[in-house]
Amino acid sequence: MKTWNRRDFLALSAATGAASALPLNLHAAVKPVEDFTFLFITDCHLQPELNAAGGCHQAFARARTISSDFVIQGGDHVFDALAVSRDRATSLIDLYTKTEQDLGMKVHHTIGNHDCFGVYPASGASPTDPLYGKKYFEDHFGKLYYSFDHKGVHFIVLDSIGITADRGYEGRIDAEQLAWLAADLKSIPAAMPVIVSVHIPLVTAFDAYVAPAATAPAHHGLSVANAYEVLPLFEGHNVLGVLQGHTHINETVMWKGVPYMTSGAVSGNWWHGTRLGTPEGFTVVEIKGGKLVTRYETYGFQTVAPQNT
C-alpha cells in the first residue's frame, strides 16, 4: 500500500483536482465526494395542541417519500421544554420520539433553545434537577456538538444555545466548543467539503424584515452573539453551506463565499399558518458534483385562521 506524503498529495491534486479525495491525516477517508441527498428538518415544535403531532406526522410522511440518505434535525424538536414541568417535558419528548419514527431513516440532531428543560423559572424546575437545561436533550439525543463524515463530505453540528445566569438563553458558541471546532476543522484536508448545522443563525438578515420590539430583549436571541469568533474558523476551508433554523423563514445570506441558509419550519408560524411568507415545510439538500443545491418542500398542512405569534 502506498503511503501518501504531502508532495504526492499536491502533485495528484494538481493533476486530477481530487484534493477532497485524499487525506492529509488519518481523519479523512480516501474516497471521492459522491452525489447524495439529505433533508434539513427544523423547528417542529411538537406538542399535543394545534394538531402539531398530526402536522409533524404529515411532514415526516412527505419527507419519507424523498430518496435521502439521512435527516439533520435543526433544533426545537418540541414546544416547549423551557418553561414547563418535568412531566410535561417528558411527555413532549416521548411524543416527538414516537413521531420521528415516521421518517424511517437516520436522524442527526441539533439542539434548539426550546429543547432545554426547566431554564425559565416558570417551569418550577431547579437547576439541580438531573434533566435541567441541556441534559434533557443529551439524555434523548446524545452529544450537543459533534462531527461526522458521509460520502466524502464532513458534517459539523453545533450547539448555539447559551444558558444565561438569570435563567434565560442567548445565541452563543462557548469557548470550549470554539476550541473543539478549530481542532475539528484542522483535522481534515482544507479542500474537503464541509456542511454545518446550527439552530440559532450565525448570519441572518432577519432584523431587516420585521419592526423592532417595543422593548429591547434581555438577551441576544435571534442570532449567535459571538458569530464574529466562529466565522473566521471557516476561512481556508471548503464550506459548502451553513444550515440554520430558529427564525422560521427561508433566507440565504452570502458571506465570504459561504451561503448561510436559514430554513422555514415544519411548524410554520408555530402551527398558526405561514410565517412571514414562508409556509410549513423543510429543506431538501442535494450534493451534486461537490456542490450544494437546496429546495424548500411544503407538505400542505392546513390550520385555522393564521395569526402572528
mmCIF file of C-alpha atoms in Angstrom:
data_model
loop_
_atom_site.group_PDB
_atom_site.id
_atom_site.type_symbol
_atom_site.label_atom_id
_atom_site.label_comp_id
_atom_site.label_asym_id
_atom_site.label_seq_id
_atom_site.Cartn_x
_atom_site.Cartn_y
_atom_site.Cartn_z
ATOM 1 C CA MET A 1 0.000 0.000 0.000
ATOM 2 C CA LYS A 2 1.376 3.418 -0.942
ATOM 3 C CA THR A 3 1.987 5.884 1.860
ATOM 4 C CA TRP A 4 0.884 9.359 0.803
ATOM 5 C CA ASN A 5 3.045 12.324 1.743
ATOM 6 C CA ARG A 6 2.235 15.978 1.171
ATOM 7 C CA ARG A 7 4.246 16.145 -2.086
ATOM 8 C CA ASP A 8 2.342 13.160 -3.519
ATOM 9 C CA PHE A 9 -0.939 14.736 -2.473
ATOM 10 C CA LEU A 10 -0.220 18.095 -4.062
ATOM 11 C CA ALA A 11 1.021 16.534 -7.299
ATOM 12 C CA LEU A 12 -2.024 14.317 -7.695
ATOM 13 C CA SER A 13 -4.386 17.120 -6.674
ATOM 14 C CA ALA A 14 -2.962 19.398 -9.364
ATOM 15 C CA ALA A 15 -3.262 16.656 -11.970
ATOM 16 C CA THR A 16 -6.740 15.402 -11.130
ATOM 17 C CA GLY A 17 -8.489 18.019 -8.976
ATOM 18 C CA ALA A 18 -9.021 15.262 -6.406
ATOM 19 C CA ALA A 19 -7.922 17.245 -3.363
ATOM 20 C CA SER A 20 -11.004 16.309 -1.370
ATOM 21 C CA ALA A 21 -10.475 12.614 -2.023
ATOM 22 C CA LEU A 22 -7.091 12.279 -0.317
ATOM 23 C CA PRO A 23 -6.257 12.785 3.363
ATOM 24 C CA LEU A 24 -3.607 14.996 4.854
ATOM 25 C CA ASN A 25 -4.014 12.989 8.063
ATOM 26 C CA LEU A 26 -5.738 9.919 9.418
ATOM 27 C CA HIS A 27 -9.116 11.599 9.980
ATOM 28 C CA ALA A 28 -10.463 11.606 6.428
ATOM 29 C CA ALA A 29 -11.182 8.504 4.380
ATOM 30 C CA VAL A 30 -9.560 8.102 0.962
ATOM 31 C CA LYS A 31 -12.667 8.459 -1.177
ATOM 32 C CA PRO A 32 -14.106 10.944 -3.669
ATOM 33 C CA VAL A 33 -17.141 13.074 -2.943
ATOM 34 C CA GLU A 34 -20.260 11.222 -4.075
ATOM 35 C CA ASP A 35 -23.613 12.701 -5.061
ATOM 36 C CA PHE A 36 -26.320 12.243 -2.422
ATOM 37 C CA THR A 37 -29.403 13.837 -0.877
ATOM 38 C CA PHE A 38 -30.287 14.563 2.744
ATOM 39 C CA LEU A 39 -33.032 16.526 4.486
ATOM 40 C CA PHE A 40 -32.774 19.506 6.842
ATOM 41 C CA ILE A 41 -35.897 19.419 9.007
ATOM 42 C CA THR A 42 -36.142 22.066 11.699
ATOM 43 C CA ASP A 43 -38.422 23.733 14.244
ATOM 44 C CA CYS A 44 -41.028 21.003 14.582
ATOM 45 C CA HIS A 45 -42.285 22.468 17.872
ATOM 46 C CA LEU A 46 -44.146 19.243 18.575
ATOM 47 C CA GLN A 47 -46.978 19.498 21.101
ATOM 48 C CA PRO A 48 -50.375 17.856 21.615
ATOM 49 C CA GLU A 49 -52.191 21.120 20.863
ATOM 50 C CA LEU A 50 -52.945 22.788 17.477
ATOM 51 C CA ASN A 51 -52.740 19.406 15.697
ATOM 52 C CA ALA A 52 -48.957 19.723 15.834
ATOM 53 C CA ALA A 53 -48.496 15.971 16.133
ATOM 54 C CA GLY A 54 -50.671 15.458 13.064
ATOM 55 C CA GLY A 55 -48.711 18.131 11.212
ATOM 56 C CA CYS A 56 -45.374 16.541 12.081
ATOM 57 C CA HIS A 57 -46.691 13.149 11.011
ATOM 58 C CA GLN A 58 -47.775 14.678 7.691
ATOM 59 C CA ALA A 59 -44.397 16.391 7.204
ATOM 60 C CA PHE A 60 -42.399 13.285 8.093
ATOM 61 C CA ALA A 61 -44.531 11.094 5.828
ATOM 62 C CA ARG A 62 -43.824 13.534 2.964
ATOM 63 C CA ALA A 63 -40.110 13.528 3.825
ATOM 64 C CA ARG A 64 -40.027 9.752 3.698
ATOM 65 C CA THR A 65 -41.104 9.808 0.041
ATOM 66 C CA ILE A 66 -37.922 11.718 -0.909
ATOM 67 C CA SER A 67 -34.993 9.387 -1.501
ATOM 68 C CA SER A 68 -32.486 10.611 1.111
ATOM 69 C CA ASP A 69 -29.522 9.209 2.986
ATOM 70 C CA PHE A 70 -30.415 10.800 6.326
ATOM 71 C CA VAL A 71 -32.003 13.754 8.117
ATOM 72 C CA ILE A 72 -30.422 16.584 10.064
ATOM 73 C CA GLN A 73 -32.919 17.896 12.605
ATOM 74 C CA GLY A 74 -32.159 21.593 13.068
ATOM 75 C CA GLY A 75 -33.478 22.025 16.616
ATOM 76 C CA ASP A 76 -36.611 22.952 18.547
ATOM 77 C CA HIS A 77 -37.926 19.422 18.441
ATOM 78 C CA VAL A 78 -40.666 20.217 20.969
ATOM 79 C CA PHE A 79 -42.670 23.160 22.237
ATOM 80 C CA ASP A 80 -41.719 23.831 24.888
ATOM 81 C CA ALA A 81 -39.277 22.424 27.454
ATOM 82 C CA LEU A 82 -38.016 25.798 28.726
ATOM 83 C CA ALA A 83 -40.997 26.762 30.851
ATOM 84 C CA VAL A 84 -42.863 23.549 31.712
ATOM 85 C CA SER A 85 -42.847 20.905 34.409
ATOM 86 C CA ARG A 86 -40.769 17.735 34.197
ATOM 87 C CA ASP A 87 -43.905 15.674 33.473
ATOM 88 C CA ARG A 88 -44.910 17.915 30.575
ATOM 89 C CA ALA A 89 -41.364 17.984 29.191
ATOM 90 C CA THR A 90 -41.110 14.202 29.384
ATOM 91 C CA SER A 91 -44.444 13.729 27.628
ATOM 92 C CA LEU A 92 -43.359 16.103 24.848
ATOM 93 C CA ILE A 93 -40.082 14.350 24.150
ATOM 94 C CA ASP A 94 -41.781 10.954 24.257
ATOM 95 C CA LEU A 95 -44.327 12.168 21.702
ATOM 96 C CA TYR A 96 -41.563 13.550 19.492
ATOM 97 C CA THR A 97 -39.514 10.351 19.660
ATOM 98 C CA LYS A 98 -42.538 8.299 18.670
ATOM 99 C CA THR A 99 -43.478 10.652 15.806
ATOM 100 C CA GLU A 100 -39.914 10.820 14.458
ATOM 101 C CA GLN A 101 -40.138 7.119 13.635
ATOM 102 C CA ASP A 102 -42.312 8.195 10.685
ATOM 103 C CA LEU A 103 -39.120 9.398 8.984
ATOM 104 C CA GLY A 104 -37.793 5.852 8.689
ATOM 105 C CA MET A 105 -34.155 6.941 8.357
ATOM 106 C CA LYS A 106 -31.130 8.022 10.396
ATOM 107 C CA VAL A 107 -31.545 11.389 12.133
ATOM 108 C CA HIS A 108 -28.705 13.628 13.346
ATOM 109 C CA HIS A 109 -29.970 16.045 15.994
ATOM 110 C CA THR A 110 -29.137 19.728 16.597
ATOM 111 C CA ILE A 111 -30.102 21.298 19.926
ATOM 112 C CA GLY A 112 -32.562 24.212 19.875
ATOM 113 C CA ASN A 113 -33.459 26.667 22.609
ATOM 114 C CA HIS A 114 -36.840 25.013 23.226
ATOM 115 C CA ASP A 115 -35.025 21.687 23.710
ATOM 116 C CA CYS A 116 -33.580 22.835 27.068
ATOM 117 C CA PHE A 117 -35.575 21.799 30.132
ATOM 118 C CA GLY A 118 -36.637 23.967 33.045
ATOM 119 C CA VAL A 119 -34.483 27.003 32.276
ATOM 120 C CA TYR A 120 -37.274 29.517 32.807
ATOM 121 C CA PRO A 121 -38.259 29.853 36.485
ATOM 122 C CA ALA A 122 -41.915 29.426 35.434
ATOM 123 C CA SER A 123 -41.130 25.728 34.918
ATOM 124 C CA GLY A 124 -40.813 25.222 38.667
ATOM 125 C CA ALA A 125 -37.676 23.171 37.982
ATOM 126 C CA SER A 126 -34.490 23.561 39.961
ATOM 127 C CA PRO A 127 -31.058 23.830 38.329
ATOM 128 C CA THR A 128 -30.183 20.767 40.409
ATOM 129 C CA ASP A 129 -32.764 18.658 38.547
ATOM 130 C CA PRO A 130 -30.910 15.845 36.687
ATOM 131 C CA LEU A 131 -32.668 16.841 33.436
ATOM 132 C CA TYR A 132 -32.123 20.600 33.828
ATOM 133 C CA GLY A 133 -31.029 22.566 30.809
ATOM 134 C CA LYS A 134 -29.232 20.670 28.058
ATOM 135 C CA LYS A 135 -29.139 17.372 29.942
ATOM 136 C CA TYR A 136 -32.733 16.853 28.756
ATOM 137 C CA PHE A 137 -31.530 16.931 25.145
ATOM 138 C CA GLU A 138 -28.388 14.884 25.799
ATOM 139 C CA ASP A 139 -30.304 12.084 27.508
ATOM 140 C CA HIS A 140 -32.561 11.659 24.492
ATOM 141 C CA PHE A 141 -30.376 12.551 21.503
ATOM 142 C CA GLY A 142 -26.716 12.411 22.528
ATOM 143 C CA LYS A 143 -23.883 14.908 22.087
ATOM 144 C CA LEU A 144 -24.509 18.640 21.972
ATOM 145 C CA TYR A 145 -21.917 19.189 19.226
ATOM 146 C CA TYR A 146 -20.122 16.675 17.043
ATOM 147 C CA SER A 147 -18.989 15.893 13.501
ATOM 148 C CA PHE A 148 -19.294 13.009 11.070
ATOM 149 C CA ASP A 149 -18.306 12.188 7.503
ATOM 150 C CA HIS A 150 -20.607 10.966 4.748
ATOM 151 C CA LYS A 151 -19.620 10.133 1.179
ATOM 152 C CA GLY A 152 -16.633 12.471 1.255
ATOM 153 C CA VAL A 153 -18.374 15.402 2.996
ATOM 154 C CA HIS A 154 -17.564 16.498 6.557
ATOM 155 C CA PHE A 155 -20.618 17.487 8.635
ATOM 156 C CA ILE A 156 -20.393 19.639 11.763
ATOM 157 C CA VAL A 157 -23.327 20.014 14.170
ATOM 158 C CA LEU A 158 -23.031 22.926 16.616
ATOM 159 C CA ASP A 159 -24.699 23.875 19.903
ATOM 160 C CA SER A 160 -25.716 27.538 19.571
ATOM 161 C CA ILE A 161 -27.621 27.797 22.868
ATOM 162 C CA GLY A 162 -26.095 29.763 25.728
ATOM 163 C CA ILE A 163 -27.955 29.455 29.046
ATOM 164 C CA THR A 164 -27.589 32.705 30.959
ATOM 165 C CA ALA A 165 -27.025 33.281 34.668
ATOM 166 C CA ASP A 166 -30.516 34.766 35.052
ATOM 167 C CA ARG A 167 -32.109 31.601 33.598
ATOM 168 C CA GLY A 168 -32.670 32.783 30.056
ATOM 169 C CA TYR A 169 -30.973 31.882 26.785
ATOM 170 C CA GLU A 170 -28.945 33.607 24.104
ATOM 171 C CA GLY A 171 -27.298 32.619 20.850
ATOM 172 C CA ARG A 172 -23.689 31.731 21.702
ATOM 173 C CA ILE A 173 -20.932 29.243 20.866
ATOM 174 C CA ASP A 174 -18.971 28.821 24.101
ATOM 175 C CA ALA A 175 -15.196 28.848 24.425
ATOM 176 C CA GLU A 176 -14.830 25.076 24.830
ATOM 177 C CA GLN A 177 -16.835 24.469 21.670
ATOM 178 C CA LEU A 178 -14.872 27.099 19.740
ATOM 179 C CA ALA A 179 -11.643 25.264 20.616
ATOM 180 C CA TRP A 180 -13.209 21.961 19.570
ATOM 181 C CA LEU A 181 -14.419 23.456 16.264
ATOM 182 C CA ALA A 182 -10.978 24.841 15.446
ATOM 183 C CA ALA A 183 -9.376 21.451 16.156
ATOM 184 C CA ASP A 184 -12.037 19.571 14.192
ATOM 185 C CA LEU A 185 -11.559 21.738 11.101
ATOM 186 C CA LYS A 186 -7.783 21.441 11.431
ATOM 187 C CA SER A 187 -8.088 17.646 11.415
ATOM 188 C CA ILE A 188 -9.469 17.478 7.850
ATOM 189 C CA PRO A 189 -7.966 18.430 4.484
ATOM 190 C CA ALA A 190 -8.635 22.074 3.631
ATOM 191 C CA ALA A 191 -10.282 21.023 0.350
ATOM 192 C CA MET A 192 -12.705 18.572 1.978
ATOM 193 C CA PRO A 193 -16.317 19.812 1.617
ATOM 194 C CA VAL A 194 -17.895 20.903 4.905
ATOM 195 C CA ILE A 195 -21.558 21.424 5.824
ATOM 196 C CA VAL A 196 -22.539 22.947 9.173
ATOM 197 C CA SER A 197 -25.821 22.692 11.094
ATOM 198 C CA VAL A 198 -26.711 25.225 13.783
ATOM 199 C CA HIS A 199 -30.058 26.195 15.302
ATOM 200 C CA ILE A 200 -29.735 29.904 16.093
ATOM 201 C CA PRO A 201 -28.320 31.551 12.941
ATOM 202 C CA LEU A 202 -24.707 32.588 12.697
ATOM 203 C CA VAL A 203 -25.558 35.003 9.861
ATOM 204 C CA THR A 204 -29.045 36.382 9.142
ATOM 205 C CA ALA A 205 -30.782 39.498 7.843
ATOM 206 C CA PHE A 206 -33.904 38.775 9.882
ATOM 207 C CA ASP A 207 -33.811 42.128 11.685
ATOM 208 C CA ALA A 208 -34.298 43.847 8.320
ATOM 209 C CA TYR A 209 -37.679 42.153 7.772
ATOM 210 C CA VAL A 210 -39.526 42.979 10.981
ATOM 211 C CA ALA A 211 -40.173 46.053 13.079
ATOM 212 C CA PRO A 212 -38.142 46.210 16.287
ATOM 213 C CA ALA A 213 -39.802 45.103 19.515
ATOM 214 C CA ALA A 214 -41.255 47.806 21.723
ATOM 215 C CA THR A 215 -38.757 46.891 24.421
ATOM 216 C CA ALA A 216 -35.268 45.555 23.834
ATOM 217 C CA PRO A 217 -34.942 41.834 24.569
ATOM 218 C CA ALA A 218 -32.983 40.852 27.654
ATOM 219 C CA HIS A 219 -30.650 38.639 25.626
ATOM 220 C CA HIS A 220 -29.254 38.305 22.098
ATOM 221 C CA GLY A 221 -31.606 35.559 20.959
ATOM 222 C CA LEU A 222 -32.174 35.910 17.193
ATOM 223 C CA SER A 223 -28.591 35.194 16.119
ATOM 224 C CA VAL A 224 -25.340 33.984 17.641
ATOM 225 C CA ALA A 225 -23.900 36.884 19.649
ATOM 226 C CA ASN A 226 -20.275 35.827 19.111
ATOM 227 C CA ALA A 227 -20.547 34.755 15.482
ATOM 228 C CA TYR A 228 -17.543 37.002 14.847
ATOM 229 C CA GLU A 229 -15.472 34.372 16.697
ATOM 230 C CA VAL A 230 -16.924 31.473 14.708
ATOM 231 C CA LEU A 231 -16.861 32.715 11.113
ATOM 232 C CA PRO A 232 -13.070 33.183 10.858
ATOM 233 C CA LEU A 233 -12.631 29.494 11.689
ATOM 234 C CA PHE A 234 -14.325 28.605 8.374
ATOM 235 C CA GLU A 235 -11.853 30.606 6.323
ATOM 236 C CA GLY A 236 -9.468 28.470 4.302
ATOM 237 C CA HIS A 237 -11.921 25.567 4.317
ATOM 238 C CA ASN A 238 -14.325 24.332 1.643
ATOM 239 C CA VAL A 239 -17.557 25.186 3.465
ATOM 240 C CA LEU A 240 -20.410 24.362 1.087
ATOM 241 C CA GLY A 241 -23.050 25.868 3.353
ATOM 242 C CA VAL A 242 -24.309 26.534 6.867
ATOM 243 C CA LEU A 243 -27.842 25.273 7.581
ATOM 244 C CA GLN A 244 -29.777 27.270 10.203
ATOM 245 C CA GLY A 245 -33.197 27.321 11.888
ATOM 246 C CA HIS A 246 -34.889 29.312 14.667
ATOM 247 C CA THR A 247 -36.484 32.193 12.724
ATOM 248 C CA HIS A 248 -38.927 30.017 10.706
ATOM 249 C CA ILE A 249 -38.207 31.783 7.407
ATOM 250 C CA ASN A 250 -36.457 30.865 4.158
ATOM 251 C CA GLU A 251 -33.399 33.045 3.720
ATOM 252 C CA THR A 252 -29.881 32.816 2.264
ATOM 253 C CA VAL A 253 -27.153 35.312 3.101
ATOM 254 C CA MET A 254 -23.771 35.014 1.365
ATOM 255 C CA TRP A 255 -20.707 35.950 3.404
ATOM 256 C CA LYS A 256 -17.213 35.455 2.007
ATOM 257 C CA GLY A 257 -18.499 32.927 -0.491
ATOM 258 C CA VAL A 258 -20.344 30.796 2.080
ATOM 259 C CA PRO A 259 -24.164 30.569 1.915
ATOM 260 C CA TYR A 260 -25.797 30.820 5.347
ATOM 261 C CA MET A 261 -29.164 29.218 4.636
ATOM 262 C CA THR A 262 -31.988 29.542 7.132
ATOM 263 C CA SER A 263 -34.822 27.082 6.572
ATOM 264 C CA GLY A 264 -38.518 27.512 7.060
ATOM 265 C CA ALA A 265 -40.079 25.487 9.862
ATOM 266 C CA VAL A 266 -42.110 22.297 9.905
ATOM 267 C CA SER A 267 -44.396 24.239 12.259
ATOM 268 C CA GLY A 268 -44.577 27.338 10.029
ATOM 269 C CA ASN A 269 -45.755 30.174 12.248
ATOM 270 C CA TRP A 270 -45.797 27.935 15.341
ATOM 271 C CA TRP A 271 -48.747 25.975 13.889
ATOM 272 C CA HIS A 272 -50.660 29.186 13.143
ATOM 273 C CA GLY A 273 -50.094 29.301 9.385
ATOM 274 C CA THR A 274 -47.498 30.992 7.187
ATOM 275 C CA ARG A 275 -44.510 32.722 8.814
ATOM 276 C CA LEU A 276 -43.617 35.975 7.027
ATOM 277 C CA GLY A 277 -44.451 34.359 3.700
ATOM 278 C CA THR A 278 -42.806 31.002 4.445
ATOM 279 C CA PRO A 279 -45.266 28.089 4.745
ATOM 280 C CA GLU A 280 -44.777 24.918 6.773
ATOM 281 C CA GLY A 281 -42.043 22.744 5.274
ATOM 282 C CA PHE A 282 -38.460 21.519 5.277
ATOM 283 C CA THR A 283 -35.362 21.754 3.091
ATOM 284 C CA VAL A 284 -34.102 19.132 0.656
ATOM 285 C CA VAL A 285 -30.320 19.305 0.258
ATOM 286 C CA GLU A 286 -28.538 17.713 -2.694
ATOM 287 C CA ILE A 287 -24.799 17.296 -3.129
ATOM 288 C CA LYS A 288 -24.110 17.299 -6.870
ATOM 289 C CA GLY A 289 -20.607 17.357 -8.290
ATOM 290 C CA GLY A 290 -19.252 18.569 -4.970
ATOM 291 C CA LYS A 291 -21.718 21.493 -4.867
ATOM 292 C CA LEU A 292 -24.709 22.096 -2.581
ATOM 293 C CA VAL A 293 -28.193 22.631 -4.051
ATOM 294 C CA THR A 294 -31.333 23.146 -1.955
ATOM 295 C CA ARG A 295 -35.069 23.378 -2.430
ATOM 296 C CA TYR A 296 -37.873 24.038 0.041
ATOM 297 C CA GLU A 297 -40.537 21.356 0.269
ATOM 298 C CA THR A 298 -44.005 22.166 1.608
ATOM 299 C CA TYR A 299 -46.446 19.479 2.650
ATOM 300 C CA GLY A 300 -49.892 21.082 2.635
ATOM 301 C CA PHE A 301 -50.670 21.463 6.315
ATOM 302 C CA GLN A 302 -53.977 23.209 6.917
ATOM 303 C CA THR A 303 -54.675 25.229 10.056
ATOM 304 C CA VAL A 304 -57.262 27.589 11.372
ATOM 305 C CA ALA A 305 -57.022 31.328 10.685
ATOM 306 C CA PRO A 306 -53.317 32.310 10.633
ATOM 307 C CA GLN A 307 -52.124 34.716 13.278
ATOM 308 C CA ASN A 308 -48.833 36.311 14.222
ATOM 309 C CA THR A 309 -47.011 34.907 17.238
#
